């Protein structure tokens, strides 16, 4: 029976080839729009994730400030200062931490035999490589033994390497930091960099050695990575430091917390909202094509009124007529859907990458929008297509099924 119904639908489509092709093109255009808009939304979300992933998402930094609320007998306006004791306090008081490192930095002259620049030198523990996501493209990061021995070794950014050594092999080369000689043991991978940002000009040295450049009695900050809920970690962090330094945990001016996961969560909400909006726009576009299909099917019902009357006179039930016209609508919808998905795939291959973050940042092509047709986008688009085809085909099919056979036989 199904074979006969599909055969009838195909014959009706072939009989009105031009009208059928126009309708299929409209459906194909609508489904291609839905798929491409969903692919764009997913590409935008991937771009945001790529921007944050270069630093690691489960990353948190805390920096000292000045109190703005009175706490007990302490007045507001007291300067908070971190020491190495605070690193131990945070490590023991905040659950879920994986690694932690103190951080001290200073802008100093960086020199070799040919060049002199002023860049930021940062003293950290070896765990900073995992915390701050600092993979090396050449050489290696310093280790625990070099930290204990106060070794004069340095890991430099990719841009620092290019400017200092002009393409020569940098590993093992001497470099003077604030007039003190260090040996380059590693070059960091290139990171995305906006404008004159110094992301690729950072220089890292062991924390113990940093005391030769700047006093490490007071820290400029503490970095850590963690597992678990970012809100709980930040809350415990604020409470732990508030107790240690006698300020209210609600005083956000006393300490500043850089919580990358919080920022990423906000961007994820925006990404989801964008994808919903694009899906809605695509569904409305496909709905316009569905209206075209409905009109065509209504015309088909009108043209085949006498044929419907004959079928009913020969004993055809309402359900038979209904299924007959629904099948025709679904065949047109299916053909348009297949053509539309193929068109979307072709467009995505031709377009490939859409400039996004690389327009304002260097080394940022990974954070551009790539139009990749995912199975999820195809499934969602197919669901919208099925609903559109059902609604567009149902109204004409019901009208055909409800025709009075006597009046239909009289129709000229």
mmCIF file of C-alpha atoms in Angstrom:
data_model
loop_
_atom_site.group_PDB
_atom_site.id
_atom_site.type_symbol
_atom_site.label_atom_id
_atom_site.label_comp_id
_atom_site.label_asym_id
_atom_site.label_seq_id
_atom_site.Cartn_x
_atom_site.Cartn_y
_atom_site.Cartn_z
ATOM 1 C CA UNK A 1 0.000 0.000 0.000
ATOM 2 C CA UNK A 2 2.815 2.376 0.909
ATOM 3 C CA UNK A 3 4.451 1.649 -2.427
ATOM 4 C CA UNK A 4 1.224 2.521 -4.262
ATOM 5 C CA UNK A 5 0.810 5.768 -2.295
ATOM 6 C CA UNK A 6 4.391 6.856 -3.015
ATOM 7 C CA UNK A 7 3.963 5.866 -6.649
ATOM 8 C CA UNK A 8 0.832 8.003 -6.897
ATOM 9 C CA UNK A 9 2.642 10.926 -5.261
ATOM 10 C CA UNK A 10 5.543 10.591 -7.688
ATOM 11 C CA UNK A 11 3.241 10.481 -10.706
ATOM 12 C CA UNK A 12 1.468 13.636 -9.502
ATOM 13 C CA UNK A 13 4.805 15.397 -9.087
ATOM 14 C CA UNK A 14 6.027 14.326 -12.526
ATOM 15 C CA UNK A 15 2.760 15.471 -14.085
ATOM 16 C CA UNK A 16 3.388 18.989 -12.718
ATOM 17 C CA UNK A 17 7.187 19.078 -13.043
ATOM 18 C CA UNK A 18 7.678 22.829 -13.162
ATOM 19 C CA UNK A 19 5.463 23.515 -10.180
ATOM 20 C CA UNK A 20 7.045 20.674 -8.233
ATOM 21 C CA UNK A 21 10.605 21.823 -8.979
ATOM 22 C CA UNK A 22 9.874 25.388 -7.878
ATOM 23 C CA UNK A 23 8.427 24.071 -4.610
ATOM 24 C CA UNK A 24 11.407 21.754 -4.040
ATOM 25 C CA UNK A 25 13.824 24.635 -4.657
ATOM 26 C CA UNK A 26 11.953 26.729 -2.077
ATOM 27 C CA UNK A 27 12.133 23.925 0.490
ATOM 28 C CA UNK A 28 15.820 23.306 -0.300
ATOM 29 C CA UNK A 29 16.620 26.981 0.172
ATOM 30 C CA UNK A 30 14.769 27.016 3.490
ATOM 31 C CA UNK A 31 16.466 23.906 4.913
ATOM 32 C CA UNK A 32 19.894 25.079 3.700
ATOM 33 C CA UNK A 33 19.322 28.357 5.539
ATOM 34 C CA UNK A 34 18.418 26.525 8.747
ATOM 35 C CA UNK A 35 21.477 24.244 8.574
ATOM 36 C CA UNK A 36 23.897 27.075 7.777
ATOM 37 C CA UNK A 37 22.539 29.314 10.530
ATOM 38 C CA UNK A 38 22.879 26.471 13.034
ATOM 39 C CA UNK A 39 26.423 25.814 11.781
ATOM 40 C CA UNK A 40 27.253 29.506 12.214
ATOM 41 C CA UNK A 41 25.937 29.492 15.775
ATOM 42 C CA UNK A 42 27.959 26.377 16.623
ATOM 43 C CA UNK A 43 31.033 27.924 14.982
ATOM 44 C CA UNK A 44 30.636 31.048 17.102
ATOM 45 C CA UNK A 45 30.475 28.919 20.245
ATOM 46 C CA UNK A 46 33.627 26.998 19.219
ATOM 47 C CA UNK A 47 35.436 30.293 18.567
ATOM 48 C CA UNK A 48 34.670 31.548 22.081
ATOM 49 C CA UNK A 49 35.866 28.271 23.580
ATOM 50 C CA UNK A 50 39.099 28.510 21.561
ATOM 51 C CA UNK A 51 39.821 32.002 22.883
ATOM 52 C CA UNK A 52 39.520 30.847 26.490
ATOM 53 C CA UNK A 53 41.214 27.473 25.996
ATOM 54 C CA UNK A 54 44.586 29.103 25.240
ATOM 55 C CA UNK A 55 44.786 29.961 28.960
ATOM 56 C CA UNK A 56 42.824 27.027 30.343
ATOM 57 C CA UNK A 57 39.260 27.335 31.562
ATOM 58 C CA UNK A 58 39.539 25.984 35.141
ATOM 59 C CA UNK A 59 41.952 28.762 36.046
ATOM 60 C CA UNK A 60 41.685 31.310 38.827
ATOM 61 C CA UNK A 61 43.925 34.149 39.942
ATOM 62 C CA UNK A 62 43.689 36.321 43.044
ATOM 63 C CA UNK A 63 45.341 39.716 43.450
ATOM 64 C CA UNK A 64 45.617 42.007 46.510
ATOM 65 C CA UNK A 65 43.663 45.238 46.736
ATOM 66 C CA UNK A 66 42.492 47.617 49.449
ATOM 67 C CA UNK A 67 39.547 47.090 51.816
ATOM 68 C CA UNK A 68 36.442 49.182 51.267
ATOM 69 C CA UNK A 69 34.363 47.880 54.195
ATOM 70 C CA UNK A 70 35.013 48.072 57.929
ATOM 71 C CA UNK A 71 35.590 44.657 59.476
ATOM 72 C CA UNK A 72 35.603 44.373 63.269
ATOM 73 C CA UNK A 73 38.067 46.878 64.638
ATOM 74 C CA UNK A 74 39.820 47.354 61.287
ATOM 75 C CA UNK A 75 38.928 50.459 59.304
ATOM 76 C CA UNK A 76 38.282 50.495 55.571
ATOM 77 C CA UNK A 77 41.142 51.454 53.278
ATOM 78 C CA UNK A 78 43.688 48.945 54.601
ATOM 79 C CA UNK A 79 46.049 47.613 51.939
ATOM 80 C CA UNK A 80 46.024 43.822 51.592
ATOM 81 C CA UNK A 81 49.423 42.227 50.979
ATOM 82 C CA UNK A 82 50.027 38.594 50.055
ATOM 83 C CA UNK A 83 53.023 36.572 51.232
ATOM 84 C CA UNK A 84 54.116 32.977 50.704
ATOM 85 C CA UNK A 85 52.151 32.090 53.853
ATOM 86 C CA UNK A 86 48.991 32.990 51.938
ATOM 87 C CA UNK A 87 49.861 30.418 49.278
ATOM 88 C CA UNK A 88 49.912 27.712 51.966
ATOM 89 C CA UNK A 89 46.726 29.128 53.510
ATOM 90 C CA UNK A 90 44.875 29.006 50.205
ATOM 91 C CA UNK A 91 46.216 25.544 49.355
ATOM 92 C CA UNK A 92 45.038 24.125 52.685
ATOM 93 C CA UNK A 93 41.794 26.099 52.921
ATOM 94 C CA UNK A 94 40.288 25.877 49.441
ATOM 95 C CA UNK A 95 39.028 22.441 48.334
ATOM 96 C CA UNK A 96 39.457 21.200 44.788
ATOM 97 C CA UNK A 97 42.787 22.886 43.964
ATOM 98 C CA UNK A 98 45.118 20.974 41.634
ATOM 99 C CA UNK A 99 48.136 23.299 41.426
ATOM 100 C CA UNK A 100 49.005 26.675 42.899
ATOM 101 C CA UNK A 101 51.815 29.156 42.373
ATOM 102 C CA UNK A 102 52.801 32.547 43.768
ATOM 103 C CA UNK A 103 53.504 35.215 41.170
ATOM 104 C CA UNK A 104 55.777 38.266 41.202
ATOM 105 C CA UNK A 105 56.451 40.352 38.093
ATOM 106 C CA UNK A 106 58.362 43.424 37.043
ATOM 107 C CA UNK A 107 59.036 45.345 33.841
ATOM 108 C CA UNK A 108 62.810 45.283 33.324
ATOM 109 C CA UNK A 109 65.357 45.779 30.523
ATOM 110 C CA UNK A 110 65.813 42.568 28.527
ATOM 111 C CA UNK A 111 69.082 42.483 26.582
ATOM 112 C CA UNK A 112 71.333 40.344 24.487
ATOM 113 C CA UNK A 113 74.352 41.328 22.404
ATOM 114 C CA UNK A 114 72.269 43.069 19.715
ATOM 115 C CA UNK A 115 68.981 44.196 21.224
ATOM 116 C CA UNK A 116 67.497 45.862 24.293
ATOM 117 C CA UNK A 117 63.778 45.867 25.172
ATOM 118 C CA UNK A 118 61.673 46.512 28.247
ATOM 119 C CA UNK A 119 59.437 43.522 28.908
ATOM 120 C CA UNK A 120 57.636 41.897 31.831
ATOM 121 C CA UNK A 121 59.532 39.212 33.724
ATOM 122 C CA UNK A 122 57.417 36.942 35.933
ATOM 123 C CA UNK A 123 58.608 34.665 38.705
ATOM 124 C CA UNK A 124 56.516 31.528 39.216
ATOM 125 C CA UNK A 125 56.813 27.914 40.339
ATOM 126 C CA UNK A 126 57.171 25.121 37.736
ATOM 127 C CA UNK A 127 53.479 24.235 38.233
ATOM 128 C CA UNK A 128 52.649 27.490 36.440
ATOM 129 C CA UNK A 129 53.147 25.670 33.146
ATOM 130 C CA UNK A 130 50.040 23.568 33.870
ATOM 131 C CA UNK A 131 48.116 26.335 35.620
ATOM 132 C CA UNK A 132 48.583 29.036 32.968
ATOM 133 C CA UNK A 133 48.704 26.592 30.045
ATOM 134 C CA UNK A 134 52.234 27.414 28.880
ATOM 135 C CA UNK A 135 53.334 24.696 26.435
ATOM 136 C CA UNK A 136 56.723 25.175 24.810
ATOM 137 C CA UNK A 137 57.387 25.022 21.078
ATOM 138 C CA UNK A 138 61.153 24.790 21.627
ATOM 139 C CA UNK A 139 63.085 23.578 24.643
ATOM 140 C CA UNK A 140 61.281 23.098 27.934
ATOM 141 C CA UNK A 141 59.897 24.797 31.025
ATOM 142 C CA UNK A 142 62.059 24.971 34.156
ATOM 143 C CA UNK A 143 61.652 22.189 36.716
ATOM 144 C CA UNK A 144 61.557 21.781 40.497
ATOM 145 C CA UNK A 145 65.291 21.193 40.801
ATOM 146 C CA UNK A 146 66.058 24.467 39.028
ATOM 147 C CA UNK A 147 63.587 26.196 41.329
ATOM 148 C CA UNK A 148 65.355 24.809 44.411
ATOM 149 C CA UNK A 149 68.815 25.679 43.073
ATOM 150 C CA UNK A 150 67.773 29.256 42.164
ATOM 151 C CA UNK A 151 68.948 28.561 38.640
ATOM 152 C CA UNK A 152 69.280 31.532 36.299
ATOM 153 C CA UNK A 153 67.162 30.046 33.526
ATOM 154 C CA UNK A 154 64.357 31.689 31.564
ATOM 155 C CA UNK A 155 61.456 30.631 29.353
ATOM 156 C CA UNK A 156 60.593 33.328 26.828
ATOM 157 C CA UNK A 157 57.575 34.095 24.636
ATOM 158 C CA UNK A 158 57.581 33.442 20.902
ATOM 159 C CA UNK A 159 57.725 37.145 20.018
ATOM 160 C CA UNK A 160 60.549 37.674 22.506
ATOM 161 C CA UNK A 161 62.511 34.931 20.792
ATOM 162 C CA UNK A 162 61.952 36.436 17.345
ATOM 163 C CA UNK A 163 62.949 39.954 18.388
ATOM 164 C CA UNK A 164 65.974 38.942 20.437
ATOM 165 C CA UNK A 165 67.440 36.249 18.218
ATOM 166 C CA UNK A 166 66.031 37.073 14.742
ATOM 167 C CA UNK A 167 65.271 33.478 13.816
ATOM 168 C CA UNK A 168 68.443 31.944 15.299
ATOM 169 C CA UNK A 169 68.210 28.949 17.623
ATOM 170 C CA UNK A 170 67.429 30.517 21.042
ATOM 171 C CA UNK A 171 67.909 27.528 23.344
ATOM 172 C CA UNK A 172 71.080 27.878 25.389
ATOM 173 C CA UNK A 173 71.549 31.521 24.436
ATOM 174 C CA UNK A 174 72.344 34.061 27.177
ATOM 175 C CA UNK A 175 70.009 36.971 27.913
ATOM 176 C CA UNK A 176 70.305 39.689 30.569
ATOM 177 C CA UNK A 177 67.263 40.489 32.688
ATOM 178 C CA UNK A 178 67.718 43.744 34.585
ATOM 179 C CA UNK A 179 71.441 43.332 34.004
ATOM 180 C CA UNK A 180 71.569 39.762 35.389
ATOM 181 C CA UNK A 181 72.503 36.964 33.009
ATOM 182 C CA UNK A 182 70.046 34.124 32.397
ATOM 183 C CA UNK A 183 70.100 31.201 29.983
ATOM 184 C CA UNK A 184 67.133 30.595 27.683
ATOM 185 C CA UNK A 185 65.894 27.018 28.092
ATOM 186 C CA UNK A 186 62.485 27.254 26.398
ATOM 187 C CA UNK A 187 60.282 29.187 23.995
ATOM 188 C CA UNK A 188 56.522 29.244 24.570
ATOM 189 C CA UNK A 189 53.924 28.395 21.955
ATOM 190 C CA UNK A 190 52.435 31.386 20.187
ATOM 191 C CA UNK A 191 49.260 32.681 21.809
ATOM 192 C CA UNK A 192 46.477 34.840 20.391
ATOM 193 C CA UNK A 193 47.375 38.484 20.822
ATOM 194 C CA UNK A 194 45.288 41.630 20.472
ATOM 195 C CA UNK A 195 46.954 44.843 19.348
ATOM 196 C CA UNK A 196 50.041 45.631 21.401
ATOM 197 C CA UNK A 197 49.301 43.000 24.040
ATOM 198 C CA UNK A 198 52.411 41.380 25.503
ATOM 199 C CA UNK A 199 51.044 37.814 25.546
ATOM 200 C CA UNK A 200 53.949 36.600 23.403
ATOM 201 C CA UNK A 201 56.584 38.799 25.050
ATOM 202 C CA UNK A 202 56.255 37.342 28.551
ATOM 203 C CA UNK A 203 59.388 35.939 30.191
ATOM 204 C CA UNK A 204 59.144 33.394 33.022
ATOM 205 C CA UNK A 205 61.861 32.593 35.551
ATOM 206 C CA UNK A 206 61.881 30.430 38.695
ATOM 207 C CA UNK A 207 60.194 32.132 41.636
ATOM 208 C CA UNK A 208 63.246 31.671 43.857
ATOM 209 C CA UNK A 209 65.473 33.328 41.243
ATOM 210 C CA UNK A 210 63.057 36.219 40.825
ATOM 211 C CA UNK A 211 64.287 37.605 44.137
ATOM 212 C CA UNK A 212 67.475 38.685 42.307
ATOM 213 C CA UNK A 213 65.319 41.007 40.189
ATOM 214 C CA UNK A 214 62.619 42.066 42.656
ATOM 215 C CA UNK A 215 61.799 41.392 46.291
ATOM 216 C CA UNK A 216 59.492 38.385 46.637
ATOM 217 C CA UNK A 217 58.424 39.207 50.209
ATOM 218 C CA UNK A 218 55.075 40.456 48.947
ATOM 219 C CA UNK A 219 53.351 38.737 46.037
ATOM 220 C CA UNK A 220 51.679 40.401 43.066
ATOM 221 C CA UNK A 221 49.195 37.543 42.885
ATOM 222 C CA UNK A 222 48.450 33.856 43.256
ATOM 223 C CA UNK A 223 47.382 31.594 40.374
ATOM 224 C CA UNK A 224 45.704 28.213 40.723
ATOM 225 C CA UNK A 225 43.773 25.644 38.734
ATOM 226 C CA UNK A 226 41.062 23.453 40.196
ATOM 227 C CA UNK A 227 38.380 20.848 39.659
ATOM 228 C CA UNK A 228 34.751 21.266 40.606
ATOM 229 C CA UNK A 229 32.327 24.174 40.625
ATOM 230 C CA UNK A 230 33.990 27.529 39.954
ATOM 231 C CA UNK A 231 31.523 29.430 42.173
ATOM 232 C CA UNK A 232 32.281 27.211 45.181
ATOM 233 C CA UNK A 233 36.027 27.545 44.639
ATOM 234 C CA UNK A 234 35.828 31.340 44.446
ATOM 235 C CA UNK A 235 33.603 31.506 47.534
ATOM 236 C CA UNK A 236 36.031 29.366 49.572
ATOM 237 C CA UNK A 237 38.945 31.427 48.260
ATOM 238 C CA UNK A 238 37.384 34.706 49.374
ATOM 239 C CA UNK A 239 36.401 33.304 52.772
ATOM 240 C CA UNK A 240 39.870 31.834 53.378
ATOM 241 C CA UNK A 241 41.734 35.031 52.536
ATOM 242 C CA UNK A 242 39.174 37.184 54.365
ATOM 243 C CA UNK A 243 39.794 35.218 57.547
ATOM 244 C CA UNK A 244 43.580 35.424 57.099
ATOM 245 C CA UNK A 245 43.618 39.186 56.445
ATOM 246 C CA UNK A 246 40.660 40.276 58.610
ATOM 247 C CA UNK A 247 38.308 41.682 55.984
ATOM 248 C CA UNK A 248 34.774 40.764 54.967
ATOM 249 C CA UNK A 249 34.497 38.091 52.287
ATOM 250 C CA UNK A 250 31.880 40.281 50.586
ATOM 251 C CA UNK A 251 34.458 43.072 50.139
ATOM 252 C CA UNK A 252 35.386 42.639 46.473
ATOM 253 C CA UNK A 253 37.826 45.540 46.598
ATOM 254 C CA UNK A 254 39.999 43.860 49.208
ATOM 255 C CA UNK A 255 41.017 41.180 46.731
ATOM 256 C CA UNK A 256 40.373 40.809 43.021
ATOM 257 C CA UNK A 257 39.590 37.361 41.662
ATOM 258 C CA UNK A 258 40.105 36.554 37.989
ATOM 259 C CA UNK A 259 37.696 33.674 37.380
ATOM 260 C CA UNK A 260 37.935 32.595 33.752
ATOM 261 C CA UNK A 261 35.204 29.990 34.094
ATOM 262 C CA UNK A 262 32.753 32.662 35.238
ATOM 263 C CA UNK A 263 33.496 34.749 32.157
ATOM 264 C CA UNK A 264 33.295 31.688 29.909
ATOM 265 C CA UNK A 265 29.915 30.750 31.410
ATOM 266 C CA UNK A 266 28.580 34.195 30.547
ATOM 267 C CA UNK A 267 29.784 33.825 26.965
ATOM 268 C CA UNK A 268 28.245 30.348 26.779
ATOM 269 C CA UNK A 269 24.855 31.793 27.736
ATOM 270 C CA UNK A 270 25.225 34.365 24.950
ATOM 271 C CA UNK A 271 26.236 31.607 22.518
ATOM 272 C CA UNK A 272 23.176 29.524 23.390
ATOM 273 C CA UNK A 273 20.920 32.568 23.012
ATOM 274 C CA UNK A 274 22.490 33.285 19.610
ATOM 275 C CA UNK A 275 21.983 29.696 18.447
ATOM 276 C CA UNK A 276 18.321 29.756 19.533
ATOM 277 C CA UNK A 277 17.814 33.056 17.714
ATOM 278 C CA UNK A 278 19.457 31.748 14.535
ATOM 279 C CA UNK A 279 17.402 28.545 14.697
ATOM 280 C CA UNK A 280 14.241 30.650 15.017
ATOM 281 C CA UNK A 281 15.231 32.799 12.034
ATOM 282 C CA UNK A 282 15.945 29.668 10.021
ATOM 283 C CA UNK A 283 12.617 28.115 11.041
ATOM 284 C CA UNK A 284 10.767 31.253 9.930
ATOM 285 C CA UNK A 285 12.602 31.140 6.585
ATOM 286 C CA UNK A 286 11.636 27.505 6.173
ATOM 287 C CA UNK A 287 8.083 28.418 7.197
ATOM 288 C CA UNK A 288 7.855 30.758 4.202
ATOM 289 C CA UNK A 289 8.808 27.830 1.978
ATOM 290 C CA UNK A 290 6.164 25.768 3.795
ATOM 291 C CA UNK A 291 3.520 28.343 2.907
ATOM 292 C CA UNK A 292 4.530 27.938 -0.735
ATOM 293 C CA UNK A 293 4.131 24.173 -0.412
ATOM 294 C CA UNK A 294 0.700 24.621 1.156
ATOM 295 C CA UNK A 295 -0.460 26.845 -1.686
ATOM 296 C CA UNK A 296 0.779 24.359 -4.284
ATOM 297 C CA UNK A 297 -0.996 21.498 -2.541
ATOM 298 C CA UNK A 298 -4.236 23.498 -2.316
ATOM 299 C CA UNK A 299 -4.011 24.104 -6.066
ATOM 300 C CA UNK A 300 -3.412 20.380 -6.558
ATOM 301 C CA UNK A 301 -6.532 19.566 -4.514
ATOM 302 C CA UNK A 302 -8.577 21.970 -6.608
ATOM 303 C CA UNK A 303 -7.287 20.582 -9.897
ATOM 304 C CA UNK A 304 -7.912 16.977 -8.820
ATOM 305 C CA UNK A 305 -11.336 17.512 -7.263
ATOM 306 C CA UNK A 306 -13.091 15.294 -9.839
ATOM 307 C CA UNK A 307 -10.403 12.610 -9.376
ATOM 308 C CA UNK A 308 -11.023 12.669 -5.626
ATOM 309 C CA UNK A 309 -14.762 12.318 -6.247
ATOM 310 C CA UNK A 310 -14.160 9.218 -8.398
ATOM 311 C CA UNK A 311 -11.925 7.673 -5.737
ATOM 312 C CA UNK A 312 -14.549 8.254 -3.052
ATOM 313 C CA UNK A 313 -17.297 6.858 -5.291
ATOM 314 C CA UNK A 314 -15.212 3.707 -5.691
ATOM 315 C CA UNK A 315 -14.991 3.305 -1.909
ATOM 316 C CA UNK A 316 -11.894 5.288 -0.894
ATOM 317 C CA UNK A 317 -12.004 6.336 2.760
ATOM 318 C CA UNK A 318 -11.146 9.806 4.080
ATOM 319 C CA UNK A 319 -7.946 8.389 5.558
ATOM 320 C CA UNK A 320 -6.865 7.111 2.111
ATOM 321 C CA UNK A 321 -7.315 10.543 0.531
ATOM 322 C CA UNK A 322 -5.614 12.202 3.500
ATOM 323 C CA UNK A 323 -2.580 9.907 3.315
ATOM 324 C CA UNK A 324 -2.382 10.302 -0.460
ATOM 325 C CA UNK A 325 -1.972 14.082 -0.319
ATOM 326 C CA UNK A 326 0.194 13.987 2.808
ATOM 327 C CA UNK A 327 2.523 11.540 1.032
ATOM 328 C CA UNK A 328 2.821 13.915 -1.906
ATOM 329 C CA UNK A 329 3.661 16.783 0.440
ATOM 330 C CA UNK A 330 6.239 14.686 2.275
ATOM 331 C CA UNK A 331 7.891 13.507 -0.934
ATOM 332 C CA UNK A 332 8.310 17.132 -2.038
ATOM 333 C CA UNK A 333 9.537 18.050 1.451
ATOM 334 C CA UNK A 334 11.972 15.124 1.535
ATOM 335 C CA UNK A 335 13.399 15.928 -1.873
ATOM 336 C CA UNK A 336 13.800 19.564 -0.866
ATOM 337 C CA UNK A 337 15.408 18.530 2.422
ATOM 338 C CA UNK A 338 18.020 16.310 0.783
ATOM 339 C CA UNK A 339 18.838 18.992 -1.780
ATOM 340 C CA UNK A 340 18.988 21.674 0.946
ATOM 341 C CA UNK A 341 21.387 19.703 3.171
ATOM 342 C CA UNK A 342 23.608 19.024 0.143
ATOM 343 C CA UNK A 343 23.531 22.734 -0.715
ATOM 344 C CA UNK A 344 24.432 23.677 2.870
ATOM 345 C CA UNK A 345 27.347 21.240 2.836
ATOM 346 C CA UNK A 346 28.589 22.707 -0.448
ATOM 347 C CA UNK A 347 28.360 26.274 0.879
ATOM 348 C CA UNK A 348 30.149 25.331 4.125
ATOM 349 C CA UNK A 349 33.029 23.776 2.158
ATOM 350 C CA UNK A 350 33.275 26.782 -0.159
ATOM 351 C CA UNK A 351 33.136 29.355 2.660
ATOM 352 C CA UNK A 352 35.192 27.373 5.181
ATOM 353 C CA UNK A 353 36.388 29.994 7.638
ATOM 354 C CA UNK A 354 34.669 33.292 8.433
ATOM 355 C CA UNK A 355 36.959 35.949 9.908
ATOM 356 C CA UNK A 356 36.033 36.646 13.518
ATOM 357 C CA UNK A 357 38.670 37.043 16.254
ATOM 358 C CA UNK A 358 41.575 37.160 13.776
ATOM 359 C CA UNK A 359 40.212 40.528 12.602
ATOM 360 C CA UNK A 360 41.418 42.100 15.857
ATOM 361 C CA UNK A 361 44.050 39.636 17.052
ATOM 362 C CA UNK A 362 47.105 37.973 15.557
ATOM 363 C CA UNK A 363 47.661 34.193 15.602
ATOM 364 C CA UNK A 364 43.895 33.819 16.121
ATOM 365 C CA UNK A 365 42.672 31.819 13.140
ATOM 366 C CA UNK A 366 41.671 28.994 15.512
ATOM 367 C CA UNK A 367 39.175 31.426 17.064
ATOM 368 C CA UNK A 368 37.508 32.284 13.758
ATOM 369 C CA UNK A 369 34.112 30.863 12.835
ATOM 370 C CA UNK A 370 34.251 27.614 10.859
ATOM 371 C CA UNK A 371 31.076 26.468 9.127
ATOM 372 C CA UNK A 372 31.017 22.765 9.966
ATOM 373 C CA UNK A 373 27.776 20.885 9.361
ATOM 374 C CA UNK A 374 27.326 18.759 12.463
ATOM 375 C CA UNK A 375 24.933 15.795 12.827
ATOM 376 C CA UNK A 376 23.108 17.794 15.510
ATOM 377 C CA UNK A 377 22.437 20.645 13.070
ATOM 378 C CA UNK A 378 21.131 18.169 10.474
ATOM 379 C CA UNK A 379 18.871 16.452 13.036
ATOM 380 C CA UNK A 380 17.453 19.752 14.317
ATOM 381 C CA UNK A 381 16.916 21.027 10.769
ATOM 382 C CA UNK A 382 15.262 17.745 9.783
ATOM 383 C CA UNK A 383 12.910 18.017 12.758
ATOM 384 C CA UNK A 384 11.912 21.533 11.723
ATOM 385 C CA UNK A 385 11.485 20.312 8.145
ATOM 386 C CA UNK A 386 9.210 17.435 9.178
ATOM 387 C CA UNK A 387 6.996 19.767 11.220
ATOM 388 C CA UNK A 388 6.858 22.255 8.332
ATOM 389 C CA UNK A 389 5.973 19.527 5.830
ATOM 390 C CA UNK A 390 3.331 18.062 8.140
ATOM 391 C CA UNK A 391 1.638 21.404 8.776
ATOM 392 C CA UNK A 392 1.883 22.510 5.146
ATOM 393 C CA UNK A 393 0.540 19.227 3.811
ATOM 394 C CA UNK A 394 -2.099 18.562 6.454
ATOM 395 C CA UNK A 395 -4.414 21.491 5.657
ATOM 396 C CA UNK A 396 -4.737 20.672 1.917
ATOM 397 C CA UNK A 397 -4.972 16.946 2.725
ATOM 398 C CA UNK A 398 -7.819 17.516 5.203
ATOM 399 C CA UNK A 399 -9.601 19.678 2.642
ATOM 400 C CA UNK A 400 -9.257 16.927 0.043
ATOM 401 C CA UNK A 401 -10.413 14.228 2.472
ATOM 402 C CA UNK A 402 -13.523 16.223 3.443
ATOM 403 C CA UNK A 403 -14.738 16.830 -0.119
ATOM 404 C CA UNK A 404 -18.281 15.661 -0.735
ATOM 405 C CA UNK A 405 -18.058 12.908 -3.412
ATOM 406 C CA UNK A 406 -21.228 14.052 -5.246
ATOM 407 C CA UNK A 407 -20.097 17.677 -5.381
ATOM 408 C CA UNK A 408 -16.614 16.538 -6.404
ATOM 409 C CA UNK A 409 -17.996 14.473 -9.323
ATOM 410 C CA UNK A 410 -19.964 17.537 -10.508
ATOM 411 C CA UNK A 411 -16.847 19.742 -10.386
ATOM 412 C CA UNK A 412 -15.662 20.935 -13.802
#
